[in-house]
C-alpha atoms as an extended CHARMM CRD file, in Angstrom:
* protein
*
       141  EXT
         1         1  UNK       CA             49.4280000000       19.1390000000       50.8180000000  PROA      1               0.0000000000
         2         2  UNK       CA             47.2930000000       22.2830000000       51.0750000000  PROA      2               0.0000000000
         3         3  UNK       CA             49.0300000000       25.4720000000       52.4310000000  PROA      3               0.0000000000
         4         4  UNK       CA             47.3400000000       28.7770000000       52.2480000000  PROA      4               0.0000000000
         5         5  UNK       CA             49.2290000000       31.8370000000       52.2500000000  PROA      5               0.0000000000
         6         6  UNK       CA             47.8160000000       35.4940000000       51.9110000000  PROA      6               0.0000000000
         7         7  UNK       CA             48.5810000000       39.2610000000       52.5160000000  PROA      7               0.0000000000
         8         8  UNK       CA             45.2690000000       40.9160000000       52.7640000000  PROA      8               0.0000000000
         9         9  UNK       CA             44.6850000000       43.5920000000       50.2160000000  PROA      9               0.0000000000
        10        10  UNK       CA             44.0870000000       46.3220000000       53.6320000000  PROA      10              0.0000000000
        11        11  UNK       CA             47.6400000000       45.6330000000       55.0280000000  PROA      11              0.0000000000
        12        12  UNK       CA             50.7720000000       47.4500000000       54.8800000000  PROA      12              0.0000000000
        13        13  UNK       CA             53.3570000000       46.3040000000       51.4990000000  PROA      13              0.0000000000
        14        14  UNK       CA             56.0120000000       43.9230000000       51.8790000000  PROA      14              0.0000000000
        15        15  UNK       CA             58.3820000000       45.7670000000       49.1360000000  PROA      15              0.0000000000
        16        16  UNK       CA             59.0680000000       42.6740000000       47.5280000000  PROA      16              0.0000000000
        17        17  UNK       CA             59.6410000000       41.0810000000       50.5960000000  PROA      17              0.0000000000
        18        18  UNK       CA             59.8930000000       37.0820000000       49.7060000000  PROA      18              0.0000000000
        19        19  UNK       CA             56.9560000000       36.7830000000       52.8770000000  PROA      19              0.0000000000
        20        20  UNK       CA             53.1450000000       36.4150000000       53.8790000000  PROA      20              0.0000000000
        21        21  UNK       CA             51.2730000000       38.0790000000       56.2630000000  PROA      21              0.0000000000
        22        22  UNK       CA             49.8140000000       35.0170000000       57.1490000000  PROA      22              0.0000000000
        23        23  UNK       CA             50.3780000000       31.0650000000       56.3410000000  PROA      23              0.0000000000
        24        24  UNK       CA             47.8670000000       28.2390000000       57.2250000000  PROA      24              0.0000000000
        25        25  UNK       CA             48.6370000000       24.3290000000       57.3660000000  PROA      25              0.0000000000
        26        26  UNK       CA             46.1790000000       21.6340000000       56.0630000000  PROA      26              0.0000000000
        27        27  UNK       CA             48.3190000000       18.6420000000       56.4800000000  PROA      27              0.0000000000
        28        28  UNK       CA             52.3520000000       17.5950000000       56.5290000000  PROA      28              0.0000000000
        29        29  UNK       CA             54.9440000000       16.9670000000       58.1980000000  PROA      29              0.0000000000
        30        30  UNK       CA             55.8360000000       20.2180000000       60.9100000000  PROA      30              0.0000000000
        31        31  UNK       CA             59.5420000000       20.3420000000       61.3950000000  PROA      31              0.0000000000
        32        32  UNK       CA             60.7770000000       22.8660000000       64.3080000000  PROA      32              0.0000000000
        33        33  UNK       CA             64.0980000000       23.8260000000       63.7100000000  PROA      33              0.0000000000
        34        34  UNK       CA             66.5460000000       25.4250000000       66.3460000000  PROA      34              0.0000000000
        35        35  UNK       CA             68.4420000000       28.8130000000       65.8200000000  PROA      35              0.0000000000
        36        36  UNK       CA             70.8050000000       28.3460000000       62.7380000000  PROA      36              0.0000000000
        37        37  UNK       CA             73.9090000000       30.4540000000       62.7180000000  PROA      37              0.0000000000
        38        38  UNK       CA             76.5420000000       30.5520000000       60.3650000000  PROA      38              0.0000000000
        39        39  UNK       CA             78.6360000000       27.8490000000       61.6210000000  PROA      39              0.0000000000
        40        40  UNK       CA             80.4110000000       25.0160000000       59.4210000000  PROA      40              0.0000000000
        41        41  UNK       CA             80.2800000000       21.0830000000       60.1270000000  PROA      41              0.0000000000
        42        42  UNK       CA             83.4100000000       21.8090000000       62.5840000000  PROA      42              0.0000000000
        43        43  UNK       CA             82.1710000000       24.7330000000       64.7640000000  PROA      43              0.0000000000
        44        44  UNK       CA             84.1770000000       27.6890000000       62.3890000000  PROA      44              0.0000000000
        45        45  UNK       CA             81.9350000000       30.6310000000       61.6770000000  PROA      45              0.0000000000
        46        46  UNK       CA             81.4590000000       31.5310000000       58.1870000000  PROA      46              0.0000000000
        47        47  UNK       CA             82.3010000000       35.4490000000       57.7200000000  PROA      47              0.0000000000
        48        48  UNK       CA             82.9790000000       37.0090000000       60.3980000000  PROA      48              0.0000000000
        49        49  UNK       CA             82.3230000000       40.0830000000       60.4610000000  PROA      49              0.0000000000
        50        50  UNK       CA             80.1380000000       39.9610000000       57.3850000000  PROA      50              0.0000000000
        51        51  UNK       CA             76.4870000000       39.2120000000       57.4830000000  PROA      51              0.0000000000
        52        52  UNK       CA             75.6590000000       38.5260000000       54.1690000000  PROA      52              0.0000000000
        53        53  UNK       CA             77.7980000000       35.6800000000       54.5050000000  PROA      53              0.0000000000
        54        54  UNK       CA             76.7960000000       34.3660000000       57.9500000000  PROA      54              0.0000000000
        55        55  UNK       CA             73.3020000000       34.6300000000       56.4480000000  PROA      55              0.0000000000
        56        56  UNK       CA             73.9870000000       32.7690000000       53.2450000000  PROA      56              0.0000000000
        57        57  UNK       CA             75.7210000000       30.0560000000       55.6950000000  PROA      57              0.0000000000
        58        58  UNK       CA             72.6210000000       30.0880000000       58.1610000000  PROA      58              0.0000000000
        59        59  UNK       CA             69.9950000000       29.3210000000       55.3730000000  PROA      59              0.0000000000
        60        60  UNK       CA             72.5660000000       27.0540000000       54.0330000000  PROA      60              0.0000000000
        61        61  UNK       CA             72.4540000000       25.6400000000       57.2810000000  PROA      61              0.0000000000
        62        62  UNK       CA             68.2980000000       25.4290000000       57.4260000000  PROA      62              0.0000000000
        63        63  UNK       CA             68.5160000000       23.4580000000       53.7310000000  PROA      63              0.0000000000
        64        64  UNK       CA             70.6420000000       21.2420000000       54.5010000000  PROA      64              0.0000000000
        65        65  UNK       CA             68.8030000000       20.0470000000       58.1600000000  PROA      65              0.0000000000
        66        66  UNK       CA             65.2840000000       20.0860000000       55.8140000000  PROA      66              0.0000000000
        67        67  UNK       CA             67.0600000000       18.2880000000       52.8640000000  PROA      67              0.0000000000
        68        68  UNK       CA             67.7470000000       15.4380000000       55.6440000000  PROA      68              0.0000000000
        69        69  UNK       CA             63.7210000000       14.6820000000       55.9360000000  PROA      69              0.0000000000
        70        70  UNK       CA             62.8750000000       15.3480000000       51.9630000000  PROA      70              0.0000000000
        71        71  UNK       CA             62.5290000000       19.3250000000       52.6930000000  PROA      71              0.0000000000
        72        72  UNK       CA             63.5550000000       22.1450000000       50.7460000000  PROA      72              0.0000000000
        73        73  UNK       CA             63.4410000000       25.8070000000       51.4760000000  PROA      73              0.0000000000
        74        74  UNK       CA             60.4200000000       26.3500000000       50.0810000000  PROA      74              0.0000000000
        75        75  UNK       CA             58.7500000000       24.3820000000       52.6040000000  PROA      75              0.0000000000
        76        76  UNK       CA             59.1800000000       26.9890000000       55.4000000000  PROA      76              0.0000000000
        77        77  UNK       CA             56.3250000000       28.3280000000       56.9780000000  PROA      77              0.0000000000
        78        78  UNK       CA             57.6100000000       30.5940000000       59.1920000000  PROA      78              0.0000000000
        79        79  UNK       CA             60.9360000000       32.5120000000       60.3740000000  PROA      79              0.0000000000
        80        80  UNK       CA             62.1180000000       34.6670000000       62.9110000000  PROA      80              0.0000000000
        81        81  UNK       CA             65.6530000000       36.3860000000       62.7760000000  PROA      81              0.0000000000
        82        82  UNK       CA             67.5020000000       37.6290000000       65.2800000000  PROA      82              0.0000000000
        83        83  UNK       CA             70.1040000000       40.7010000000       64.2770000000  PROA      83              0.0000000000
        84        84  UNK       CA             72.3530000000       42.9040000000       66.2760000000  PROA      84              0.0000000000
        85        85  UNK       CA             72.9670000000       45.1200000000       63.8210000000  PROA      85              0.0000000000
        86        86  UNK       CA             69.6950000000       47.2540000000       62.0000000000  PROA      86              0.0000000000
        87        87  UNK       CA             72.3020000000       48.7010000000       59.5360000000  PROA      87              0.0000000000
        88        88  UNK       CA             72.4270000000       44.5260000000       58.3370000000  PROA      88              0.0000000000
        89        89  UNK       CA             68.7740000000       44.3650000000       57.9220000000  PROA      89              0.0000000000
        90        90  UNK       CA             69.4050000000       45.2500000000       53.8010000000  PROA      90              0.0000000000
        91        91  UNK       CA             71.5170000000       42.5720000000       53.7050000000  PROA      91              0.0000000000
        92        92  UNK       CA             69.8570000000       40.2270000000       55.4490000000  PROA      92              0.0000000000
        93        93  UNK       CA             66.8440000000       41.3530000000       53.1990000000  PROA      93              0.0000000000
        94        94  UNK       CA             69.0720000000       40.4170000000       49.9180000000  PROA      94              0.0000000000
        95        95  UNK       CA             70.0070000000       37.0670000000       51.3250000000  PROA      95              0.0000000000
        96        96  UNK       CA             66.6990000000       36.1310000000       51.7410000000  PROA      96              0.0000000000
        97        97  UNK       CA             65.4710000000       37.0180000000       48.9610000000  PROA      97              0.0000000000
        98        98  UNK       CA             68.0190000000       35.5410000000       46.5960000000  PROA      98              0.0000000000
        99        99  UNK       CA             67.2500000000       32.1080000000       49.2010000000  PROA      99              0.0000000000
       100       100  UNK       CA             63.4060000000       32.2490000000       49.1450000000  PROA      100             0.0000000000
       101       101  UNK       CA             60.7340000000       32.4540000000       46.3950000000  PROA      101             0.0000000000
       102       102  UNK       CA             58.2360000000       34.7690000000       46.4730000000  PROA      102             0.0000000000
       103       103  UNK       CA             55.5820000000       32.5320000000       46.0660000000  PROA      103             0.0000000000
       104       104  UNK       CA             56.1220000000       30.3390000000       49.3700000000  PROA      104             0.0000000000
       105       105  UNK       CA             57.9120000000       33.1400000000       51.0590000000  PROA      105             0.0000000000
       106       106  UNK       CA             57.2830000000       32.5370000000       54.8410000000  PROA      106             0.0000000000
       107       107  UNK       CA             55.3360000000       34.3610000000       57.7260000000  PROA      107             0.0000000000
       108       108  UNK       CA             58.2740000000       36.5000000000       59.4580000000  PROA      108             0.0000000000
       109       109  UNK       CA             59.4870000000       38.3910000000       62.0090000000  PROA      109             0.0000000000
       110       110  UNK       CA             62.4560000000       40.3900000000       63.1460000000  PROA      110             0.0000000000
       111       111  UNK       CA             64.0880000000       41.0370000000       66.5460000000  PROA      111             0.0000000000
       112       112  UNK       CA             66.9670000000       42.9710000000       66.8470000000  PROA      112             0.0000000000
       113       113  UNK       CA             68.8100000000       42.3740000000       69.9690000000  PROA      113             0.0000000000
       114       114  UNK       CA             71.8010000000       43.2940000000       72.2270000000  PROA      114             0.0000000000
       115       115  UNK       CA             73.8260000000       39.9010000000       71.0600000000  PROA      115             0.0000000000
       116       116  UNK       CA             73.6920000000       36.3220000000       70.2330000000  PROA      116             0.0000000000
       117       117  UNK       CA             75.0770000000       33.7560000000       71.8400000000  PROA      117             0.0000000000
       118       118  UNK       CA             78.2220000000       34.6380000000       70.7630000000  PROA      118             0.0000000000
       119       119  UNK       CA             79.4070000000       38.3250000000       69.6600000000  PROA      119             0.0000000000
       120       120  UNK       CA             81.0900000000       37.6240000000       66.6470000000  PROA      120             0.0000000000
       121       121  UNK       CA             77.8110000000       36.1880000000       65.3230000000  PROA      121             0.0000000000
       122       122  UNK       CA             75.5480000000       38.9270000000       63.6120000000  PROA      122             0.0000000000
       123       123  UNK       CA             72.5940000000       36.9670000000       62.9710000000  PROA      123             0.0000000000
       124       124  UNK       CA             70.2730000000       33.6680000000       64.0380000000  PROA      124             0.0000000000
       125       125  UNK       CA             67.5280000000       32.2650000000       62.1560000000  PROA      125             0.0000000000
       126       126  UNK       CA             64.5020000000       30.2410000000       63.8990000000  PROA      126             0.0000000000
       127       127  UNK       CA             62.3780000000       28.7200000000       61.1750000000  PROA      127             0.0000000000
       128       128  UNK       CA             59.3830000000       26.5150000000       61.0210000000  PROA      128             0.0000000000
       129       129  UNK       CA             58.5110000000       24.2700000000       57.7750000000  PROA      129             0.0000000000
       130       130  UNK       CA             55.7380000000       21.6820000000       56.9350000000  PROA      130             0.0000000000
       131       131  UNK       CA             57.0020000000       18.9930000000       54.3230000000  PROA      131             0.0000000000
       132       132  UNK       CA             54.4020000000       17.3820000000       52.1990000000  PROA      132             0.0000000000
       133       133  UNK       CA             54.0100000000       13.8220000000       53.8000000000  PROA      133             0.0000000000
       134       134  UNK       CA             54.7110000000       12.2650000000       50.2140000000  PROA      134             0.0000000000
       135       135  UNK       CA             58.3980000000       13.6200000000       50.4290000000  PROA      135             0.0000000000
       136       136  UNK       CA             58.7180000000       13.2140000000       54.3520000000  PROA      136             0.0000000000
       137       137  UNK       CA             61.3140000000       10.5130000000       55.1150000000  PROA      137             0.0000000000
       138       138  UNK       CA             62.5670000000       10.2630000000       58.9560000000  PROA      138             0.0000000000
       139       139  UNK       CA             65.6360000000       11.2960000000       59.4650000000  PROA      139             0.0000000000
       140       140  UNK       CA             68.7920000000        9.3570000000       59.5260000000  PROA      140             0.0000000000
       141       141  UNK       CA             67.2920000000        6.6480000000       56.7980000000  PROA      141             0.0000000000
């Protein structure tokens, strides 16, 4: 599977930043996932209060929903994360990049907003990945 990513030389630094300005798809397997939050298999949040935790839980979260069609993290083509807080964004920042290689770091965004669906919940994660067809399987097999 060819994927292209790039940050052109003329555009502002990414600090080390596990991202691309810019990704482009040649062929796989698209996967859309929903928001991911920090929630367990039976509804409990995962740190509250604390959202290094809710973010390790949310990308936990992300794995485990690509593991389920032959993805892995690295496979994620783009993210967009939704804060409340913009004294979290450093730790949100040190999740992710513990989580993602720099390599096949996503395109990103960030929105910081009023609240999530719930308020104890201090961040959401909407991600996009493309998984090689060769490791594709459908889900539930």
């Amino acid at each position: 599977m060819a994927i292209d990513r790039w940050n052109p030389a003329s555009f502002w630094s990414l600090d080390g930043v596990p991202m691309h300005h810019a990704v482009a798809v040649h062929d796989g397997v698209t996967i859309h996932l929903s928001g991911q939050v920090g929630w367990d298999s039976e509804n409990n949040l995962i740190g509250p209060g604390d959202v290094r935790a809710q973010t390790e839980k949310t990308f936990d979260n992300i794995e485990v929903i690509l593991g389920s069609v032959g993805g892995v993290l690295d496979d994620l083509v783009s993210l967009t994360y939704y804060y409340v807080n913009p004294s979290d964004v450093a730790a949100i920042r040190e999740v992710r990049a513990k989580r993602l290689s720099a390599e096949y770091g996503p395109a990103s965004a960030g929105i910081r907003c009023a609240g999530l669906i719930l308020p104890e919940l201090l961040v959401e994660i909407v991600s996009i990945a493309v998984v090689p067809r060769d490791r594709y399987r459908p889900p539930n097999q």
